[in-house]
GROMACS .gro file of C-alpha atoms in nm:
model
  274
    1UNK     CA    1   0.000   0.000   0.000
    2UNK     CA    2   0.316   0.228   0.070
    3UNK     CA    3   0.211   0.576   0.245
    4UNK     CA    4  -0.095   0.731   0.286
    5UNK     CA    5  -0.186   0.985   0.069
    6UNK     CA    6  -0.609   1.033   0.087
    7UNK     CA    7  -0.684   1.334   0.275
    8UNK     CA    8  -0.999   1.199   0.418
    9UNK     CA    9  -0.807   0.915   0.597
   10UNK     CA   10  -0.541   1.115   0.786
   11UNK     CA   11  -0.590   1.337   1.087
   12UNK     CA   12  -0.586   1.731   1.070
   13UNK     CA   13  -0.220   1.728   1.285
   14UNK     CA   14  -0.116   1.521   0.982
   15UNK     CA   15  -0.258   1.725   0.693
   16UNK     CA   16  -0.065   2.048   0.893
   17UNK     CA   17   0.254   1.851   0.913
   18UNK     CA   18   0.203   1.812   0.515
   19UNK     CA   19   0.117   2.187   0.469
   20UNK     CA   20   0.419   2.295   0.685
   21UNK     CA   21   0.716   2.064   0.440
   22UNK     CA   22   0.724   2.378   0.183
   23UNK     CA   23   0.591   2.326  -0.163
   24UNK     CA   24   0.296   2.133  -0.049
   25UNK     CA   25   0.029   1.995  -0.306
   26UNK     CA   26  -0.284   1.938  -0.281
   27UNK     CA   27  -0.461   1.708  -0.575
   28UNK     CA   28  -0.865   1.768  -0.578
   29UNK     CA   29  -1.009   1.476  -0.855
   30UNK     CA   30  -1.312   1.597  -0.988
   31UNK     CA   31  -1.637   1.441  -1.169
   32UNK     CA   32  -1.976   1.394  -1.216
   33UNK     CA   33  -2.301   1.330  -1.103
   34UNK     CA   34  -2.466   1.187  -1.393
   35UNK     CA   35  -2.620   0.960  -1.609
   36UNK     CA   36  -2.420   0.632  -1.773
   37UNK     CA   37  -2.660   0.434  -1.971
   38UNK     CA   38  -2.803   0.175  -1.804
   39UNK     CA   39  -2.464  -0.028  -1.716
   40UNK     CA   40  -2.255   0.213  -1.531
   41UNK     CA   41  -2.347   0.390  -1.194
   42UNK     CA   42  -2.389   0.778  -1.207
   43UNK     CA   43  -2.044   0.787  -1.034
   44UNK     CA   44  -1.849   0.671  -1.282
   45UNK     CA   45  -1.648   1.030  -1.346
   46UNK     CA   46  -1.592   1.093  -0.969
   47UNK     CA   47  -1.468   0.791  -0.881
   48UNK     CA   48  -1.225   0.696  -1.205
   49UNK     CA   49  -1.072   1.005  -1.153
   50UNK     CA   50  -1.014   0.987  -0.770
   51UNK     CA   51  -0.887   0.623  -0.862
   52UNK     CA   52  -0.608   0.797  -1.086
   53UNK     CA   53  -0.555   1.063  -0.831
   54UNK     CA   54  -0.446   0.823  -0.547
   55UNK     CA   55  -0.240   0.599  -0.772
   56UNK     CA   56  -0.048   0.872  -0.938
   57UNK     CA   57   0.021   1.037  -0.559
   58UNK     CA   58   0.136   0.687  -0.476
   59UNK     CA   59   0.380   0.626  -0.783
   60UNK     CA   60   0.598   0.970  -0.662
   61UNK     CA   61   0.860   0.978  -0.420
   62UNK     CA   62   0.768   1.052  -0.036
   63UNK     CA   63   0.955   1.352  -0.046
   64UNK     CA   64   0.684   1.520  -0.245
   65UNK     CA   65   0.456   1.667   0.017
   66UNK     CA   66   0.133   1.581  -0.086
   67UNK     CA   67  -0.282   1.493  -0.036
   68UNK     CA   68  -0.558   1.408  -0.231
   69UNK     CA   69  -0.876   1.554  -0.177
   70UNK     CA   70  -1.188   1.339  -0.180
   71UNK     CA   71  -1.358   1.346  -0.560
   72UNK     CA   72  -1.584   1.684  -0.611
   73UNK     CA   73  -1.873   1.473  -0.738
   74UNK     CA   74  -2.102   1.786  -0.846
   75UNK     CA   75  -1.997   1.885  -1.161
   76UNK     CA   76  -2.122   2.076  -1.528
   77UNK     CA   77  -2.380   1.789  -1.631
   78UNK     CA   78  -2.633   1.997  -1.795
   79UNK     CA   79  -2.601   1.818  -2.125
   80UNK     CA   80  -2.753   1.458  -1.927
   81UNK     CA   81  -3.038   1.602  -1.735
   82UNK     CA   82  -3.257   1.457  -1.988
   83UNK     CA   83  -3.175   1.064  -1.871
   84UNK     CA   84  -3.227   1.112  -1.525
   85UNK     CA   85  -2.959   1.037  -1.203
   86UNK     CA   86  -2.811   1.399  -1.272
   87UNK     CA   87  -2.731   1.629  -1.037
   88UNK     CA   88  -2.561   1.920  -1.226
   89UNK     CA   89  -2.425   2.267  -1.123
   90UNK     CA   90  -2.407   2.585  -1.306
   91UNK     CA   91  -2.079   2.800  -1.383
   92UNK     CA   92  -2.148   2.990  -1.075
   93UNK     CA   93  -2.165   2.761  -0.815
   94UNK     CA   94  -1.901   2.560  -0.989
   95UNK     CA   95  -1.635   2.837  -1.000
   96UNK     CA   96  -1.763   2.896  -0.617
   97UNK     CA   97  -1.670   2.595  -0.477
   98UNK     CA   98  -1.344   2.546  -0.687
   99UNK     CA   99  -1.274   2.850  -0.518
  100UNK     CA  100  -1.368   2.736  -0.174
  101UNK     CA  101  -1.117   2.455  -0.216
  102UNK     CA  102  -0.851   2.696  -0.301
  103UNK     CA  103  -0.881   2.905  -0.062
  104UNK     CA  104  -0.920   2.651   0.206
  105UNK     CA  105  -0.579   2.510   0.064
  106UNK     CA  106  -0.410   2.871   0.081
  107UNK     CA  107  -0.553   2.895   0.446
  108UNK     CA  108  -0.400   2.599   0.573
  109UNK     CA  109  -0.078   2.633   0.412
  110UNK     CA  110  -0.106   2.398   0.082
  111UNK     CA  111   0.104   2.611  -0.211
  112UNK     CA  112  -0.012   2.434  -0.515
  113UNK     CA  113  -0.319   2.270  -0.626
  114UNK     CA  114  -0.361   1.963  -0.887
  115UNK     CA  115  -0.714   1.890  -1.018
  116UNK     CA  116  -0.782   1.526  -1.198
  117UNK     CA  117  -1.054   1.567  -1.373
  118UNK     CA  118  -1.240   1.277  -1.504
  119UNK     CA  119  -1.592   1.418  -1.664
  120UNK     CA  120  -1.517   1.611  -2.015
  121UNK     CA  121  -1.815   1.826  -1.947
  122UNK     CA  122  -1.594   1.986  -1.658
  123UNK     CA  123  -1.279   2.085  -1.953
  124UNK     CA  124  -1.404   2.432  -2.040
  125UNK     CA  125  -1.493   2.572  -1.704
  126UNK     CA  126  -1.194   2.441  -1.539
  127UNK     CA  127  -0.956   2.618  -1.859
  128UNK     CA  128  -1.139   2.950  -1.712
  129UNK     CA  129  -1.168   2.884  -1.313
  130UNK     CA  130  -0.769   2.744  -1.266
  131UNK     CA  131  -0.668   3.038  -1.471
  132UNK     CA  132  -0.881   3.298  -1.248
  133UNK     CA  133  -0.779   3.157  -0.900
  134UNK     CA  134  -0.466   3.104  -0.930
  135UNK     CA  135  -0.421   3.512  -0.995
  136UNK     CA  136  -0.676   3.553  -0.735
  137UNK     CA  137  -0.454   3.312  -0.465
  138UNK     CA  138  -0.141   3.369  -0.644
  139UNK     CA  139  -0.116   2.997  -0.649
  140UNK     CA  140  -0.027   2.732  -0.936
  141UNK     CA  141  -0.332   2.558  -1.039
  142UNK     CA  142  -0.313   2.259  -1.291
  143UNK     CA  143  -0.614   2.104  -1.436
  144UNK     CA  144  -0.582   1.784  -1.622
  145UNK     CA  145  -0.839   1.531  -1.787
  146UNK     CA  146  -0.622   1.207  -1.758
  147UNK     CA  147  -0.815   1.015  -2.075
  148UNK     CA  148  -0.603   1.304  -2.286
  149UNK     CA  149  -0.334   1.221  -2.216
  150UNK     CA  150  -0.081   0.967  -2.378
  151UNK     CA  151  -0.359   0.984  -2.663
  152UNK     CA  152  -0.152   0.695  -2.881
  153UNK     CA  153  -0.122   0.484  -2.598
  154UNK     CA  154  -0.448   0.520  -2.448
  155UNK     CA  155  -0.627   0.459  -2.796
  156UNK     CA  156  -0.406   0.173  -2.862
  157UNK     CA  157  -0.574  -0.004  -2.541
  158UNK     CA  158  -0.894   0.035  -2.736
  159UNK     CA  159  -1.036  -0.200  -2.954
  160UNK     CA  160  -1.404  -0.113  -3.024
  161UNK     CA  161  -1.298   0.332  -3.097
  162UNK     CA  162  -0.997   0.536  -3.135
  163UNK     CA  163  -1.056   0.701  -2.754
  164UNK     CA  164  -1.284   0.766  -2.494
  165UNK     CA  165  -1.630   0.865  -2.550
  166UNK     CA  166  -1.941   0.791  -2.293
  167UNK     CA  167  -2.012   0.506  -2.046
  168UNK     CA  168  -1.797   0.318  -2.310
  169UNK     CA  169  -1.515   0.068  -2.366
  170UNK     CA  170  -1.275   0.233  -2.191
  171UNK     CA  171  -1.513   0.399  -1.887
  172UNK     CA  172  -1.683   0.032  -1.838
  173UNK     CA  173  -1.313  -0.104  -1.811
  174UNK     CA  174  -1.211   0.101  -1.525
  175UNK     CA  175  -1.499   0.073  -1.363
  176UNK     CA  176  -1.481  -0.300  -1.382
  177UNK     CA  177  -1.110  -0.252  -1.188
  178UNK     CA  178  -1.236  -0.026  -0.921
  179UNK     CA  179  -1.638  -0.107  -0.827
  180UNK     CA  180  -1.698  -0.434  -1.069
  181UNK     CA  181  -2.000  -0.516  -0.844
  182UNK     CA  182  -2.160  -0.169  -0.930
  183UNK     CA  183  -2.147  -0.237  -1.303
  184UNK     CA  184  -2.479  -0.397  -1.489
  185UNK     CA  185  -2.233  -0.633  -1.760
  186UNK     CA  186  -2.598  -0.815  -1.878
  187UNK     CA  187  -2.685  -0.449  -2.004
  188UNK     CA  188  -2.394  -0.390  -2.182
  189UNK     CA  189  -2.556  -0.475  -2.554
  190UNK     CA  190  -2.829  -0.262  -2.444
  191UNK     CA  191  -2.613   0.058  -2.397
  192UNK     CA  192  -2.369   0.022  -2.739
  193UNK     CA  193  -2.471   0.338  -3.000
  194UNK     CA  194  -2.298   0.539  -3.237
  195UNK     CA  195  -2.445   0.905  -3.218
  196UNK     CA  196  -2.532   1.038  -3.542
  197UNK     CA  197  -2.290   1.282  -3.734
  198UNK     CA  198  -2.539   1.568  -3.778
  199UNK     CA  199  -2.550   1.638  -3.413
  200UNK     CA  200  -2.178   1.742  -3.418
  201UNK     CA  201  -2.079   2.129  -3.480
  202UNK     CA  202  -1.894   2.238  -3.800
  203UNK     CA  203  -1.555   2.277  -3.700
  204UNK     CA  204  -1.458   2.630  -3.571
  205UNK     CA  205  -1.849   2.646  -3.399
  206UNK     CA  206  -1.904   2.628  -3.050
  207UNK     CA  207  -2.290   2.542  -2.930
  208UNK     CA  208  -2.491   2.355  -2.671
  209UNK     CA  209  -2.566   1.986  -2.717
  210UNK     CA  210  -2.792   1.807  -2.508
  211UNK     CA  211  -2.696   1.430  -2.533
  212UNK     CA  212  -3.073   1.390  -2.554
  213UNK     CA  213  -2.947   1.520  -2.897
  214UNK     CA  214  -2.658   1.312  -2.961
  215UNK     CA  215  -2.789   0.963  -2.860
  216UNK     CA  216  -3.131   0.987  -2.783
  217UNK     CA  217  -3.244   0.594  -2.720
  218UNK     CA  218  -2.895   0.493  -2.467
  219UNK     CA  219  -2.756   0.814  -2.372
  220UNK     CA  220  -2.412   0.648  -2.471
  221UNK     CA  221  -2.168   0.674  -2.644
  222UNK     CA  222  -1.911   0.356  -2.711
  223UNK     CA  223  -1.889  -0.004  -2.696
  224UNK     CA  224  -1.913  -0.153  -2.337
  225UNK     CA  225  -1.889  -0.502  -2.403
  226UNK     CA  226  -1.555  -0.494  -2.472
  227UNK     CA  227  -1.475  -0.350  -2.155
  228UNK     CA  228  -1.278  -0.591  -1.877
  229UNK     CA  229  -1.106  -0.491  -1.535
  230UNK     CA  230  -0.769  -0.593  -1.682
  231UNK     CA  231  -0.826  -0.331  -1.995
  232UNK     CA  232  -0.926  -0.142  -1.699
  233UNK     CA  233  -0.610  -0.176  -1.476
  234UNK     CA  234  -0.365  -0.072  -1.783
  235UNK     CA  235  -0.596   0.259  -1.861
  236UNK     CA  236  -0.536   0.319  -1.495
  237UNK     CA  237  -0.150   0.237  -1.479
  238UNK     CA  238  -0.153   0.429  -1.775
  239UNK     CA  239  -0.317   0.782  -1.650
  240UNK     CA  240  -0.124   0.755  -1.276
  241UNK     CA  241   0.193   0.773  -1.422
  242UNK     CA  242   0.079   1.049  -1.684
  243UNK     CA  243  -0.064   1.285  -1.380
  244UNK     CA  244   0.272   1.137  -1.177
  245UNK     CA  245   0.481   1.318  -1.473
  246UNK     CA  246   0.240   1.608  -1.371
  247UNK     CA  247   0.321   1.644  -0.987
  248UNK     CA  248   0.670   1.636  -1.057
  249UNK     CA  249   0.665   1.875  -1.329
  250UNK     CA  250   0.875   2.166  -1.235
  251UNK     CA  251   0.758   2.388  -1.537
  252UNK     CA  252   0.399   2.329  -1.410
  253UNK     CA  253   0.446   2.444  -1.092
  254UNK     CA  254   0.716   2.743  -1.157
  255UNK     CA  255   0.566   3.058  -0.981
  256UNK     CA  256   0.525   3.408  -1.204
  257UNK     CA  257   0.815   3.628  -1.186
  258UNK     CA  258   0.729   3.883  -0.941
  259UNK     CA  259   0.811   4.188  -1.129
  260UNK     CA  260   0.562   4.001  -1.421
  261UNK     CA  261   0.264   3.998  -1.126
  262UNK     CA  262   0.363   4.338  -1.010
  263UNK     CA  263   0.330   4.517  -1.388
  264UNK     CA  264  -0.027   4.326  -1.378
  265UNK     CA  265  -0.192   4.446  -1.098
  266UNK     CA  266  -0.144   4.106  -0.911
  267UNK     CA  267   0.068   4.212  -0.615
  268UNK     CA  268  -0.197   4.289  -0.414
  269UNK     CA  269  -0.313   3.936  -0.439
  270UNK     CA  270  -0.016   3.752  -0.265
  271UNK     CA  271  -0.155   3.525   0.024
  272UNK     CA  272  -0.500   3.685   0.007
  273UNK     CA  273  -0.779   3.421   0.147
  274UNK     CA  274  -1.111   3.641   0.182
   0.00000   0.00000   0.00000
């Protein structure tokens, strides 16, 4: 098991000991609350993410001061309401409690913040709210969705697509690894669709599609059945040492020059936490 690194299982004392080593990180996986078809459970996002989270935390060297948050299940769902099992937030309330987290984290002492995200309804807001708090908190935020990453190796563990898509091959494999007994396998035919071309934008367009749109009978995307919890393990081994090349990034998490803060308006920021 090696050390502990899941915030919810160690003791406040501990988490300040963590804080107090210096370049402390804290890694917040994020999801969904939503819809999977009829095979997956409505957790699926939350928890494949936190499941990469933990494993990439574990793969770096103790020396790394670090925690990982338990997984933000609310997310930016809108596009599901239509299937039921979705809770969804707006950009509001999502920005708001990203923000909570960070400035809990400043509060406490945590310098840098890592967030796993595993729902790709959650990519555009996070591209806005990382860039926006970490001026506010003068703190390095990351965001990273873990299924884009090694693309050519990830697709190459698919055999039904060329990627990811929804509640599909590659979803229904790690969920197989981490909560097997909460996935429906005799439902799997049921869920496999294709989504039909015209419900895609032209390229260079940007608009709203519910998936009531985009696959209207499964709310799916993908091929299940070929899912297993070995596929499952390698996406996983796969993604932790991706996000593991993350933590120990130094690029990533090289603060702004202060005179570059200062000619923006930013010193006033520096350790703010109202």
């Amino acid at each position: 098991m090696g050390r502990e690194v899941e915030w919810a299982r160690m003791t406040a004392p501990e988490l300040r000991e963590i804080a107090a080593r210096g370049n402390a990180l804290a890694i917040l996986p994020v999801g969904s609350l939503e819809q999977h078809g009829p095979h997956l459970p409505v957790i699926t996002d939350t928890a494949s993410a936190a499941a990469v989270a933990v494993r990439a935390a574990r793969l770096v060297d103790e020396s790394v001061p670090l925690a990982v948050l338990p997984g933000l299940w609310l997310g930016m769902s809108e596009h599901h309401l239509p299937f039921g099992g979705t809770i969804t937030a707006d950009y509001a309330t999502y920005h708001a409690m990203l923000r909570s987290v960070a400035r809990s984290l400043k509060a406490i002492g945590f310098k840098r913040l890592l967030i796993v995200n595993g729902h790709g309804g959650n990519v555009d807001p996070l591209a806005v709210a990382t860039r926006e708090l970490a001026v506010e908190f003068d703190m390095p935020i990351v965001a990273t969705t873990p299924w884009f990453l090694a693309a050519e190796e990830t697709a190459a563990l698919f055999e039904s697509d060329d990627g990811p898509k929804h509640a599909c091959e590659g979803e229904a494999s790690v969920m197989l690894a981490i909560a097997g007994d909460c996935v429906k396998t005799d439902k799997f035919k049921d869920a496999e669709a294709v989504p039909a071309g015209q419900n895609e934008a032209p390229y260079g367009a940007s608009r709203f599609y519910s998936f009531s749109e985009r696959a209207p009978t499964t709310g799916t995307w993908g091929f299940p059945s070929k899912g297993t919890a070995e596929k499952g393990e390698k996406f996983l081994a796969l993604h932790a040492r991706e996000v593991a090349k993350f933590i120990t990034s130094e690029i990533l998490w090289t603060q702004p020059d202060p005179v570059w803060r200062a000619g923006r308006g930013l010193e006033t920021t520096a350790g703010r936490v109202d």
